[in-house]
Short mmCIF file of C-alpha atoms and ligand atoms in Angstrom, two decimals:
data_model
loop_
_atom_site.label_atom_id
_atom_site.label_comp_id
_atom_site.label_asym_id
_atom_site.label_seq_id
_atom_site.Cartn_x
_atom_site.Cartn_y
_atom_site.Cartn_z
CA MET F 33 97.06 195.75 123.65
CA GLN F 34 94.65 192.96 122.87
CA VAL F 35 91.91 193.66 120.34
CA THR F 36 89.00 191.51 119.27
CA ILE F 37 87.26 192.39 116.03
CA ASN F 38 84.43 190.50 114.45
CA VAL F 39 85.80 189.83 110.98
CA ASN F 40 83.55 188.18 108.43
CA GLY F 41 81.29 186.89 111.18
CA GLU F 42 83.97 185.49 113.44
CA ASP F 43 85.62 187.08 116.50
CA ARG F 44 89.34 187.44 115.82
CA THR F 45 91.78 188.45 118.54
CA ALA F 46 95.37 189.63 118.28
CA GLU F 47 97.92 191.38 120.42
CA VAL F 48 98.75 194.64 118.63
CA GLU F 49 100.30 198.03 119.19
CA ALA F 50 97.85 200.91 119.58
CA ARG F 51 99.18 202.41 116.36
CA HIS F 52 98.42 199.27 114.35
CA LEU F 53 96.15 200.05 111.42
CA LEU F 54 93.07 197.99 110.61
CA VAL F 55 94.41 197.16 107.14
CA ARG F 56 97.55 195.65 108.72
CA PHE F 57 95.49 193.72 111.24
CA LEU F 58 93.51 192.15 108.41
CA ARG F 59 96.46 191.45 106.14
CA ASP F 60 99.32 190.70 108.54
CA ASP F 61 97.63 189.27 111.61
CA LEU F 62 94.76 187.43 109.96
CA GLY F 63 96.33 186.74 106.57
CA LEU F 64 93.31 188.21 104.80
CA THR F 65 95.30 189.70 101.94
CA GLY F 66 92.26 190.25 99.74
CA THR F 67 92.06 193.75 101.21
CA HIS F 68 94.72 195.70 99.36
CA TRP F 69 96.95 198.43 100.68
CA GLY F 70 97.83 201.20 98.27
CA CYS F 71 98.33 204.89 98.93
CA ASP F 72 98.00 204.65 102.71
CA THR F 73 96.77 208.25 102.64
CA SER F 74 93.01 207.61 102.45
CA ASN F 75 92.91 208.57 98.80
CA CYS F 76 92.89 205.44 96.62
CA GLY F 77 90.23 203.33 98.36
CA THR F 78 91.68 199.93 97.56
CA CYS F 79 91.68 199.24 101.33
CA VAL F 80 87.91 199.75 101.65
CA VAL F 81 86.19 197.24 103.94
CA LEU F 82 82.73 197.36 105.50
CA PHE F 83 82.71 198.65 109.07
CA ASP F 84 79.36 197.87 110.68
CA GLY F 85 78.05 197.50 107.14
CA GLU F 86 79.38 200.74 105.66
CA PRO F 87 82.50 201.32 103.54
CA VAL F 88 85.54 202.80 105.30
CA LYS F 89 89.18 203.14 104.33
CA SER F 90 90.93 200.63 106.56
CA CYS F 91 94.31 202.39 106.23
CA THR F 92 92.79 205.26 108.20
CA VAL F 93 91.18 203.29 111.04
CA LEU F 94 93.16 201.96 113.98
CA ALA F 95 92.66 198.29 114.74
CA ALA F 96 91.97 199.43 118.30
CA MET F 97 89.13 201.64 117.05
CA ALA F 98 87.57 198.65 115.28
CA ALA F 99 87.54 196.49 118.41
CA GLY F 100 84.02 195.37 119.19
CA HIS F 101 82.81 196.24 115.69
CA GLU F 102 81.93 194.12 112.67
CA VAL F 103 84.29 194.22 109.72
CA ARG F 104 83.58 192.58 106.37
CA THR F 105 86.28 191.99 103.81
CA VAL F 106 86.22 190.83 100.21
CA GLU F 107 86.88 187.26 101.40
CA SER F 108 83.35 187.15 102.79
CA LEU F 109 81.66 187.76 99.44
CA GLU F 110 81.90 184.19 98.23
CA THR F 111 79.72 181.87 100.26
CA GLY F 112 78.82 178.19 100.09
CA ASP F 113 76.26 179.19 97.47
CA GLY F 114 78.93 180.52 95.14
CA LEU F 115 80.13 183.94 94.13
CA ASP F 116 78.40 187.13 95.23
CA PRO F 117 76.48 188.77 92.35
CA VAL F 118 78.98 191.61 92.56
CA GLN F 119 81.86 189.21 91.92
CA GLN F 120 79.97 187.55 89.11
CA GLY F 121 79.21 190.99 87.66
CA PHE F 122 82.92 191.84 87.55
CA ILE F 123 83.49 188.63 85.59
CA GLU F 124 80.55 189.14 83.24
CA GLN F 125 81.34 192.77 82.47
CA HIS F 126 85.13 192.57 82.54
CA GLY F 127 85.18 194.92 85.56
CA LEU F 128 88.88 194.52 86.26
CA GLN F 129 92.22 194.42 84.54
CA CYS F 130 95.12 194.36 87.02
CA GLY F 131 92.71 193.81 89.90
CA PHE F 132 94.42 196.08 92.38
CA CYS F 133 91.40 198.32 93.02
CA THR F 134 88.91 195.45 92.79
CA PRO F 135 88.45 194.43 96.45
CA GLY F 136 87.63 198.00 97.49
CA MET F 137 85.34 198.49 94.50
CA MET F 138 83.48 195.27 95.26
CA MET F 139 82.97 196.13 98.91
CA SER F 140 81.60 199.59 98.11
CA ALA F 141 79.34 198.00 95.50
CA ARG F 142 78.09 195.42 98.01
CA ALA F 143 77.28 198.14 100.57
CA LEU F 144 75.49 200.20 97.92
CA LEU F 145 73.33 197.27 96.78
CA ASP F 146 72.52 196.30 100.36
CA ARG F 147 70.99 199.76 100.85
CA ASN F 148 69.76 200.42 97.36
CA PRO F 149 69.11 197.30 95.27
CA ASP F 150 68.34 199.34 92.14
CA PRO F 151 70.86 202.20 91.96
CA SER F 152 71.09 204.62 89.03
CA GLU F 153 74.35 204.92 87.11
CA GLN F 154 74.97 208.22 88.91
CA GLU F 155 74.45 206.57 92.31
CA ILE F 156 76.94 203.84 91.42
CA ARG F 157 79.51 206.40 90.27
CA GLU F 158 78.99 208.38 93.48
CA ALA F 159 79.40 205.25 95.62
CA ILE F 160 82.81 204.45 94.11
CA SER F 161 83.95 208.07 93.83
CA GLY F 162 86.45 207.68 96.68
CA GLN F 163 88.25 204.89 94.85
CA LEU F 164 90.79 205.01 92.06
CA CYS F 165 91.13 202.59 89.18
CA ARG F 166 94.10 203.08 86.89
CA CYS F 167 93.07 200.47 84.35
CA THR F 168 89.43 200.23 83.42
CA GLY F 169 88.30 203.82 83.04
CA TYR F 170 85.49 202.87 85.46
CA LEU F 171 82.91 202.13 82.77
CA ASN F 172 83.13 198.36 83.13
CA ILE F 173 83.11 198.64 86.92
CA VAL F 174 79.85 200.57 86.73
CA ARG F 175 78.47 197.95 84.32
CA ALA F 176 79.57 195.18 86.69
CA VAL F 177 77.59 196.76 89.52
CA GLN F 178 74.59 197.22 87.21
CA TRP F 179 74.86 193.56 86.28
CA ALA F 180 74.87 192.60 89.97
CA ALA F 181 71.81 194.78 90.60
CA ARG F 182 69.94 192.99 87.79
CA HIS F 183 70.97 189.54 88.91
CA PRO F 184 70.50 189.45 92.68
CA ALA F 185 70.74 185.66 92.55
CA GLY F 186 74.14 185.99 90.90
CA THR F 187 73.44 183.91 87.85
CA ALA F 188 73.24 185.07 84.27
CA ASN F 189 69.89 184.08 82.86
CA GLU F 190 69.30 186.91 80.43
CA THR F 191 71.34 188.30 77.61
CA GLU F 192 70.62 191.99 78.18
CA THR F 193 73.55 194.38 78.19
CA GLU F 194 74.31 196.96 80.82
CA THR F 195 73.57 200.58 80.06
CA ALA F 196 76.37 202.56 81.69
CA GLY F 197 77.88 205.09 79.33
CA SER F 198 75.11 204.79 76.80
CA THR F 199 73.43 207.99 77.96
CA PRO F 200 75.20 211.33 77.54
CA MET R 218 113.11 211.99 110.33
CA THR R 219 111.39 215.15 111.41
CA VAL R 220 109.41 217.44 109.18
CA ARG R 221 111.00 220.85 108.92
CA SER R 222 108.51 222.40 106.61
CA TYR R 223 104.90 221.85 105.74
CA GLY R 224 105.79 222.03 102.08
CA PHE R 225 104.91 219.39 99.57
CA GLY R 226 108.51 218.16 99.38
CA ALA R 227 108.66 217.35 103.07
CA ILE R 228 105.40 215.46 102.87
CA ALA R 229 106.59 213.45 99.88
CA LEU R 230 109.77 212.52 101.76
CA GLU R 231 107.80 211.53 104.83
CA ALA R 232 105.43 209.44 102.78
CA ALA R 233 107.76 206.49 103.35
CA VAL R 234 106.83 206.56 107.06
CA GLN R 235 103.24 205.43 107.08
CA VAL R 236 102.71 204.24 110.61
CA PRO R 237 102.09 206.70 113.41
CA ALA R 238 104.63 207.03 116.23
CA THR R 239 103.72 205.12 119.38
CA PHE R 240 101.00 206.36 121.70
CA GLU R 241 98.67 205.05 124.34
CA TYR R 242 95.05 204.48 123.36
CA ARG R 243 92.06 204.93 125.63
CA ARG R 244 88.45 204.57 124.68
CA ALA R 245 86.18 206.95 126.53
CA SER R 246 82.93 205.44 127.78
CA SER R 247 81.11 208.70 128.49
CA VAL R 248 81.61 212.44 128.11
CA GLU R 249 82.69 212.63 131.77
CA ASP R 250 85.14 209.79 131.21
CA ALA R 251 86.58 211.56 128.15
CA LEU R 252 87.07 214.77 130.13
CA ALA R 253 88.69 212.84 132.99
CA LEU R 254 91.08 211.09 130.57
CA LEU R 255 91.96 214.38 128.89
CA GLU R 256 92.62 215.99 132.26
CA ARG R 257 94.74 213.06 133.44
CA PHE R 258 96.97 213.04 130.35
CA GLY R 259 97.14 216.82 129.94
CA GLU R 260 98.81 218.57 127.01
CA GLU R 261 100.03 215.32 125.44
CA ALA R 262 96.53 213.94 124.93
CA ARG R 263 94.44 214.32 121.80
CA VAL R 264 90.86 213.42 121.10
CA ILE R 265 90.28 211.13 118.12
CA ALA R 266 86.88 211.21 116.42
CA GLY R 267 86.70 210.04 112.79
CA GLY R 268 90.49 210.10 112.67
CA HIS R 269 90.49 211.17 109.03
CA SER R 270 92.48 214.30 109.68
CA LEU R 271 94.39 213.22 112.77
CA LEU R 272 95.65 209.80 111.61
CA PRO R 273 97.07 211.14 108.32
CA MET R 274 98.81 213.89 110.33
CA MET R 275 100.18 211.31 112.77
CA LYS R 276 101.48 209.15 109.94
CA LEU R 277 103.36 212.18 108.63
CA ARG R 278 104.52 213.11 112.16
CA LEU R 279 102.78 216.46 111.80
CA ALA R 280 101.01 215.41 115.00
CA ARG R 281 102.58 213.28 117.72
CA PRO R 282 100.19 212.86 120.61
CA GLU R 283 101.26 210.51 123.41
CA PHE R 284 97.70 209.63 124.36
CA LEU R 285 94.69 209.23 122.15
CA VAL R 286 91.25 209.46 123.69
CA ASP R 287 88.78 207.75 121.34
CA ILE R 288 85.31 209.34 121.58
CA ASN R 289 83.60 207.12 119.01
CA ASP R 290 81.59 205.29 121.67
CA LEU R 291 79.98 208.54 122.85
CA HIS R 292 76.73 208.08 120.96
CA GLU R 293 75.24 210.80 123.14
CA LEU R 294 77.25 213.25 120.99
CA ASP R 295 75.80 211.93 117.72
CA TYR R 296 72.46 213.70 117.19
CA LEU R 297 70.55 216.25 115.15
CA ARG R 298 67.52 217.98 116.59
CA LEU R 299 65.48 221.14 116.43
CA GLU R 300 65.08 222.79 119.82
CA GLY R 301 64.17 226.31 120.91
CA GLY R 302 64.56 227.79 117.42
CA GLU R 303 67.99 226.24 116.90
CA LEU R 304 69.31 223.24 115.05
CA LEU R 305 71.49 221.31 117.50
CA ILE R 306 74.24 219.15 116.02
CA GLY R 307 76.19 216.77 118.25
CA ALA R 308 79.96 217.01 117.72
CA LEU R 309 80.23 213.33 116.78
CA THR R 310 77.68 213.61 113.96
CA ARG R 311 79.26 212.09 110.84
CA HIS R 312 79.38 213.86 107.48
CA ARG R 313 77.13 211.18 106.09
CA THR R 314 74.45 211.74 108.73
CA LEU R 315 74.41 215.46 107.93
CA LEU R 316 74.16 214.72 104.22
CA GLU R 317 71.31 212.26 104.66
CA SER R 318 69.30 214.33 107.14
CA GLU R 319 66.04 215.66 105.74
CA LEU R 320 65.85 218.14 108.63
CA VAL R 321 69.28 219.60 107.86
CA GLY R 322 68.55 219.81 104.13
CA ARG R 323 65.26 221.59 104.73
CA LEU R 324 66.52 224.10 107.31
CA PHE R 325 70.05 224.63 106.00
CA PRO R 326 70.59 223.45 102.43
CA ILE R 327 74.06 225.00 102.71
CA PHE R 328 75.12 221.92 104.73
CA HIS R 329 73.94 219.56 102.00
CA ASP R 330 75.64 221.64 99.28
CA ALA R 331 78.91 221.37 101.21
CA GLU R 332 78.61 217.75 102.32
CA ARG R 333 78.04 216.57 98.76
CA VAL R 334 81.53 217.80 97.88
CA ILE R 335 83.42 217.01 101.09
CA ALA R 336 85.78 214.10 100.48
CA ASP R 337 84.07 210.87 99.34
CA PRO R 338 81.56 208.37 100.73
CA PRO R 339 83.97 206.19 102.79
CA VAL R 340 85.59 209.30 104.33
CA ARG R 341 82.16 210.79 105.01
CA ASN R 342 81.20 207.59 106.83
CA ARG R 343 83.91 208.31 109.44
CA GLY R 344 84.63 212.05 109.54
CA THR R 345 82.65 214.13 112.03
CA ILE R 346 81.58 217.76 112.21
CA GLY R 347 83.40 218.14 115.53
CA GLY R 348 86.64 216.82 114.06
CA SER R 349 86.25 219.05 111.03
CA LEU R 350 85.78 222.22 113.07
CA CYS R 351 88.53 221.31 115.56
CA GLN R 352 90.98 220.49 112.78
CA ALA R 353 90.47 224.11 111.61
CA ASP R 354 92.12 223.56 108.27
CA PRO R 355 91.77 226.84 106.35
CA ALA R 356 90.35 224.85 103.41
CA GLU R 357 87.88 222.99 105.61
CA ASP R 358 84.34 223.36 104.29
CA LEU R 359 82.19 223.08 107.41
CA SER R 360 84.04 225.92 109.15
CA ALA R 361 83.01 228.22 106.31
CA VAL R 362 79.45 226.87 106.40
CA CYS R 363 79.18 227.29 110.18
CA THR R 364 80.55 230.83 109.91
CA ALA R 365 78.01 231.77 107.26
CA VAL R 366 75.06 230.52 109.32
CA ARG R 367 76.44 232.06 112.54
CA ALA R 368 76.78 228.77 114.37
CA VAL R 369 77.83 228.68 118.00
CA ALA R 370 80.19 226.00 119.32
CA VAL R 371 79.52 224.53 122.75
CA ILE R 372 82.71 223.53 124.55
CA LEU R 373 82.86 221.44 127.72
CA GLY R 374 85.86 221.33 130.01
CA PRO R 375 87.06 221.25 133.59
CA GLY R 376 85.86 224.85 133.90
CA GLY R 377 82.33 223.97 132.78
CA ARG R 378 80.40 224.68 129.63
CA ARG R 379 80.83 227.68 127.38
CA SER R 380 79.45 228.85 124.07
CA VAL R 381 81.73 230.38 121.46
CA PRO R 382 80.52 231.97 118.22
CA MET R 383 82.13 230.43 115.14
CA GLN R 384 84.11 233.60 114.31
CA GLU R 385 85.86 233.34 117.67
CA PHE R 386 86.06 229.55 117.66
CA TYR R 387 88.35 229.52 114.65
CA ARG R 388 91.60 231.17 115.76
CA GLY R 389 93.59 230.65 112.58
CA PRO R 390 94.97 227.63 110.73
CA TYR R 391 94.81 224.51 112.95
CA GLU R 392 93.94 226.59 116.02
CA THR R 393 90.61 226.81 117.78
CA ALA R 394 89.12 228.02 121.04
CA VAL R 395 89.13 224.42 122.33
CA GLY R 396 91.82 224.24 125.00
CA ALA R 397 93.74 221.26 126.39
CA GLY R 398 91.38 219.10 128.43
CA GLU R 399 88.32 220.40 126.61
CA LEU R 400 85.82 218.80 124.27
CA LEU R 401 83.66 220.33 121.56
CA VAL R 402 80.26 218.81 122.29
CA GLU R 403 77.67 220.65 120.21
CA ILE R 404 77.14 223.06 117.34
CA ARG R 405 74.03 225.26 117.53
CA VAL R 406 72.64 226.97 114.47
CA PRO R 407 69.92 229.62 114.84
CA VAL R 408 66.93 229.06 112.53
CA ARG R 409 65.73 232.29 110.91
CA PRO R 410 62.41 232.89 109.16
CA ASN R 411 62.37 233.48 105.38
CA ALA R 412 65.97 232.41 105.14
CA GLY R 413 68.01 230.69 102.45
CA SER R 414 71.56 229.42 102.32
CA ALA R 415 73.94 227.90 99.79
CA TYR R 416 77.54 226.74 99.33
CA ARG R 417 79.58 226.75 96.15
CA LYS R 418 83.01 225.13 95.81
CA VAL R 419 85.56 224.63 93.07
CA GLU R 420 87.85 221.62 93.50
CA ARG R 421 90.37 220.07 91.13
CA LYS R 422 88.82 216.62 91.24
CA THR R 423 86.02 214.79 93.02
CA GLY R 424 86.56 214.67 96.76
CA ASP R 425 89.43 217.12 96.81
CA TRP R 426 89.85 220.07 99.11
CA ALA R 427 88.61 223.40 97.80
CA VAL R 428 90.63 225.59 95.49
CA ALA R 429 88.16 228.14 96.83
CA ALA R 430 84.63 227.93 98.21
CA ALA R 431 81.99 230.33 99.44
CA GLY R 432 78.96 229.97 101.66
CA GLY R 433 76.20 232.53 101.90
CA ALA R 434 73.12 232.74 104.10
CA LEU R 435 70.50 235.47 104.18
CA SER R 436 66.98 236.17 105.30
CA LEU R 437 64.43 238.39 103.62
CA ALA R 438 62.39 241.03 105.43
CA ASP R 439 58.68 241.53 104.72
CA ASP R 440 59.45 244.20 102.12
CA GLY R 441 61.63 241.72 100.20
CA ARG R 442 64.90 243.38 101.19
CA ILE R 443 67.74 241.48 102.82
CA GLY R 444 67.20 241.54 106.57
CA TRP R 445 70.27 239.61 107.59
CA ALA R 446 73.29 238.09 105.81
CA GLY R 447 76.21 235.83 106.71
CA ILE R 448 79.25 234.93 104.61
CA GLY R 449 81.95 232.26 105.04
CA LEU R 450 84.75 231.42 102.60
CA ALA R 451 87.10 228.43 102.59
CA ALA R 452 90.67 228.09 101.34
CA VAL R 453 91.20 231.79 100.60
CA SER R 454 92.21 233.20 103.96
CA THR R 455 93.63 232.37 107.37
CA SER R 456 90.69 234.14 108.98
CA LEU R 457 87.00 233.34 108.84
CA ALA R 458 85.61 236.57 110.17
CA GLY R 459 86.93 238.89 107.50
CA TYR R 460 83.77 239.38 105.46
CA ARG R 461 81.87 241.90 107.56
CA ARG R 462 82.10 244.44 104.74
CA VAL R 463 80.30 242.02 102.44
CA GLU R 464 77.58 241.38 105.02
CA GLU R 465 77.12 245.10 105.66
CA ALA R 466 76.83 245.79 101.93
CA LEU R 467 73.95 243.30 101.70
CA VAL R 468 71.71 244.19 104.63
CA GLY R 469 68.82 246.51 103.85
CA ARG R 470 69.22 246.13 100.08
CA GLU R 471 67.14 244.44 97.38
CA PRO R 472 68.55 240.99 96.52
CA THR R 473 69.52 241.80 92.93
CA ASP R 474 72.18 240.37 90.67
CA GLU R 475 74.06 243.70 90.74
CA LEU R 476 74.13 243.61 94.52
CA PHE R 477 75.52 240.06 94.57
CA THR R 478 78.14 241.00 91.97
CA GLU R 479 79.15 243.86 94.22
CA ALA R 480 79.23 241.48 97.22
CA GLY R 481 81.52 239.16 95.25
CA ARG R 482 83.79 242.05 94.36
CA ILE R 483 84.20 242.98 98.04
CA ALA R 484 84.78 239.34 99.03
CA ALA R 485 87.50 239.03 96.39
CA GLU R 486 89.10 242.19 97.74
CA ASP R 487 88.91 241.17 101.40
CA CYS R 488 90.12 237.59 101.12
CA ASP R 489 93.81 236.77 101.36
CA PRO R 490 94.65 233.67 99.30
CA LEU R 491 98.11 232.19 98.74
CA SER R 492 99.42 230.81 95.47
CA ASP R 493 99.97 227.08 95.78
CA LEU R 494 99.55 223.83 93.89
CA ARG R 495 95.81 224.41 93.65
CA GLY R 496 96.07 227.76 91.93
CA THR R 497 97.47 231.25 91.87
CA GLU R 498 96.43 234.01 94.20
CA GLU R 499 94.79 235.83 91.31
CA TYR R 500 92.75 232.80 90.26
CA LYS R 501 91.60 232.16 93.83
CA ARG R 502 90.55 235.79 94.27
CA HIS R 503 88.54 235.51 91.10
CA LEU R 504 86.89 232.33 92.40
CA ALA R 505 86.17 233.92 95.79
CA GLY R 506 84.21 236.68 94.06
CA GLU R 507 82.41 234.46 91.58
CA LEU R 508 81.51 231.78 94.14
CA THR R 509 80.24 234.40 96.63
CA HIS R 510 78.02 235.74 93.85
CA ARG R 511 76.72 232.27 92.99
CA ALA R 512 76.15 231.23 96.62
CA LEU R 513 74.22 234.41 97.39
CA THR R 514 72.12 234.11 94.23
CA LEU R 515 71.08 230.58 95.16
CA ALA R 516 70.57 231.52 98.83
CA ALA R 517 68.20 234.31 97.78
CA GLU R 518 66.27 231.96 95.49
CA ARG R 519 65.87 229.53 98.35
CA ALA R 520 64.80 232.30 100.74
CA ARG R 521 62.11 233.40 98.28
CA ALA R 522 60.91 229.83 97.90
CA ALA R 523 60.76 229.47 101.68
CA GLY R 524 58.82 232.73 102.03
CA GLY R 525 56.57 231.96 99.06
CA THR R 526 55.35 228.70 100.55
CA GLY R 527 54.72 230.46 103.84
CA GLY R 528 57.41 228.32 105.43
CA LYS R 529 59.42 229.72 108.27
CA ASP R 530 62.54 227.86 107.34
CA ALA R 531 64.82 227.37 104.36
C1 LIG P 191 90.83 211.90 101.40
C2 LIG P 191 90.24 212.98 102.25
C3 LIG P 191 89.61 214.06 101.64
C4 LIG P 191 89.05 215.07 102.40
N1 LIG P 191 88.41 216.10 101.77
C5 LIG P 191 87.85 217.08 102.50
C6 LIG P 191 87.17 218.17 101.86
O1 LIG P 191 87.05 218.24 100.64
N2 LIG P 191 86.64 219.15 102.66
C7 LIG P 191 86.72 219.10 104.01
O2 LIG P 191 86.22 220.00 104.66
N3 LIG P 191 87.33 218.07 104.65
C8 LIG P 191 87.90 217.08 103.92
N4 LIG P 191 88.52 216.04 104.56
C9 LIG P 191 88.59 216.03 106.02
C10 LIG P 191 87.44 215.24 106.60
O3 LIG P 191 86.29 216.04 106.52
C11 LIG P 191 87.73 214.87 108.04
O4 LIG P 191 86.84 213.89 108.39
C12 LIG P 191 87.60 216.00 109.05
O5 LIG P 191 88.43 217.08 108.76
C13 LIG P 191 88.04 215.61 110.43
O6 LIG P 191 87.02 214.93 111.07
P1 LIG P 191 87.37 213.67 111.96
O7 LIG P 191 86.16 213.35 112.75
O8 LIG P 191 87.94 212.62 111.12
O9 LIG P 191 88.47 214.29 112.97
P2 LIG P 191 89.77 213.65 113.63
O10 LIG P 191 90.78 213.38 112.59
O11 LIG P 191 89.40 212.56 114.55
O12 LIG P 191 90.22 214.91 114.51
C14 LIG P 191 90.68 216.10 113.92
C15 LIG P 191 91.13 217.05 115.05
O13 LIG P 191 90.03 217.47 115.83
C16 LIG P 191 90.18 217.08 117.19
N5 LIG P 191 88.84 216.69 117.65
C17 LIG P 191 87.98 215.84 117.01
N6 LIG P 191 86.78 215.83 117.65
C18 LIG P 191 86.89 216.66 118.71
C19 LIG P 191 85.98 217.08 119.74
N7 LIG P 191 84.71 216.65 119.79
N8 LIG P 191 86.44 217.95 120.69
C20 LIG P 191 87.71 218.42 120.62
N9 LIG P 191 88.60 218.07 119.67
C21 LIG P 191 88.21 217.21 118.72
C22 LIG P 191 91.22 216.00 117.18
O14 LIG P 191 91.92 215.96 118.41
C23 LIG P 191 92.10 216.42 116.03
O15 LIG P 191 92.99 217.40 116.47
C24 LIG P 191 89.11 215.01 103.82
C25 LIG P 191 89.74 213.94 104.44
C26 LIG P 191 90.31 212.93 103.68
C27 LIG P 191 90.97 211.80 104.38
S1 LIG P 192 95.38 202.43 101.01
FE1 LIG P 192 93.70 203.19 102.08
S2 LIG P 192 92.88 204.65 100.74
FE2 LIG P 192 94.67 204.01 99.67
S1 LIG P 193 91.78 197.13 87.58
FE1 LIG P 193 93.77 197.94 87.77
S2 LIG P 193 93.45 199.58 89.15
FE2 LIG P 193 91.45 198.96 88.73
#
């Protein structure tokens, strides 16, 4: 069957089987390999993309079900104006080590900040609670999102440190 | 390879096969269209809502439908409203919508208690109440919640529309009153005056299925005694309707800590848990009793608060 999905602002069409998963459509058909594919059992969250603006696990959505919808992947974060504050935050706060979980973490963070520009530490932890990171222990990811919230323009102009983990 | 057992080993073996078997996909454009598609394709057709139970089962070949009827475009089934003394919930209402609804939280805090601990935010963005109830997993949280609050399921099919109380809707693990060619369209929850409700769950890690969970709902009569009570437990039995003894022990009595301890003791006796990876039978029985006690204690507090402010709902 033919499906057309609006991916990162552009209509993309491919001929796929009905059983084709959205994560495969993005990676195999469009070559957008920024979205990672891990557990394939809707547990790890590395495949998270935004579906009509909200995070979903793309290993558990059929490409056919996404037809006619808007999907945003990690590739859309960087624009002509530079890196998204979330990306910059991951750099500033050392929010990744191996980087496998990072695309999903960044997309959940982006969706959170779009709805709630000033989230609490607890709200950030809740937002990424469906995603696993085997390297960082999460603390630096939370700090990266806090950094992004404090620097909506994406540039570091202050020297303040993030507060995650400093309260009991 | 076919799965010969539902055991963990079989699932681990099957984990190599992570694409569903082939099927035909149809997107329904209206409720009538969905019913027509289901009728046309018969026994081999399955509805897909959020897909967060069905797709994992299809990947593991635990489900192998030949036709999938996608109901995600049926926005007419995605609603929450108060009508005629009932909260009406459309079958396609997502977990997230339930969790974020002020109306639901005010009338039935038990839904918010449960939704906070069902899966995780991305899963809650897709999964629906209709899919949850129709999946009828014995560890499924909303089935226990809907049983406690005495919800009624509205089913639409070729034979028309019928209403089925939750205790009859759930027929056992993965089995419901919804027949081939039928669609669950609505869940109706009666709103009672001076009522409170709560849900308590123990899980191994954030977003996991329950080791055990208990929901309790009650309303207080003018003299402060319990006028009505409903109980629903998850993950500790293959039946949902087995807690009548608990409910009977509560009605007409003062809502005291001793009474709720006694209610927990009966619940622990009447449940029927299995030892598995999440815990032993003994541990789950203990949880069933303790969580029933905690849920009822909180439900009673909420009922008092509702009565105290002169509100008719809690
Ligand atoms: C990682 C993960 C963790 C989870 N944790 C929990 C948890 O802690 N607690 C919990 O309760 N649940 C949990 N779930 C399940 C989650 O709540 C699912 O969303 C839910 O069980 C199914 O809803 P769905 O809309 O995705 O249904 P689907 O997968 O689309 O459908 C499930 C079944 O219901 C049928 N169906 C769906 N809608 C209808 C309808 N309107 N009429 C007739 N039949 C219908 C389908 O044919 C299918 O048989 C978890 C899921 C995942 C992936
Ligand atoms: S690959 Fe989708 S949740 Fe792990
Ligand atoms: S950085 Fe390695 S899994 Fe998160």
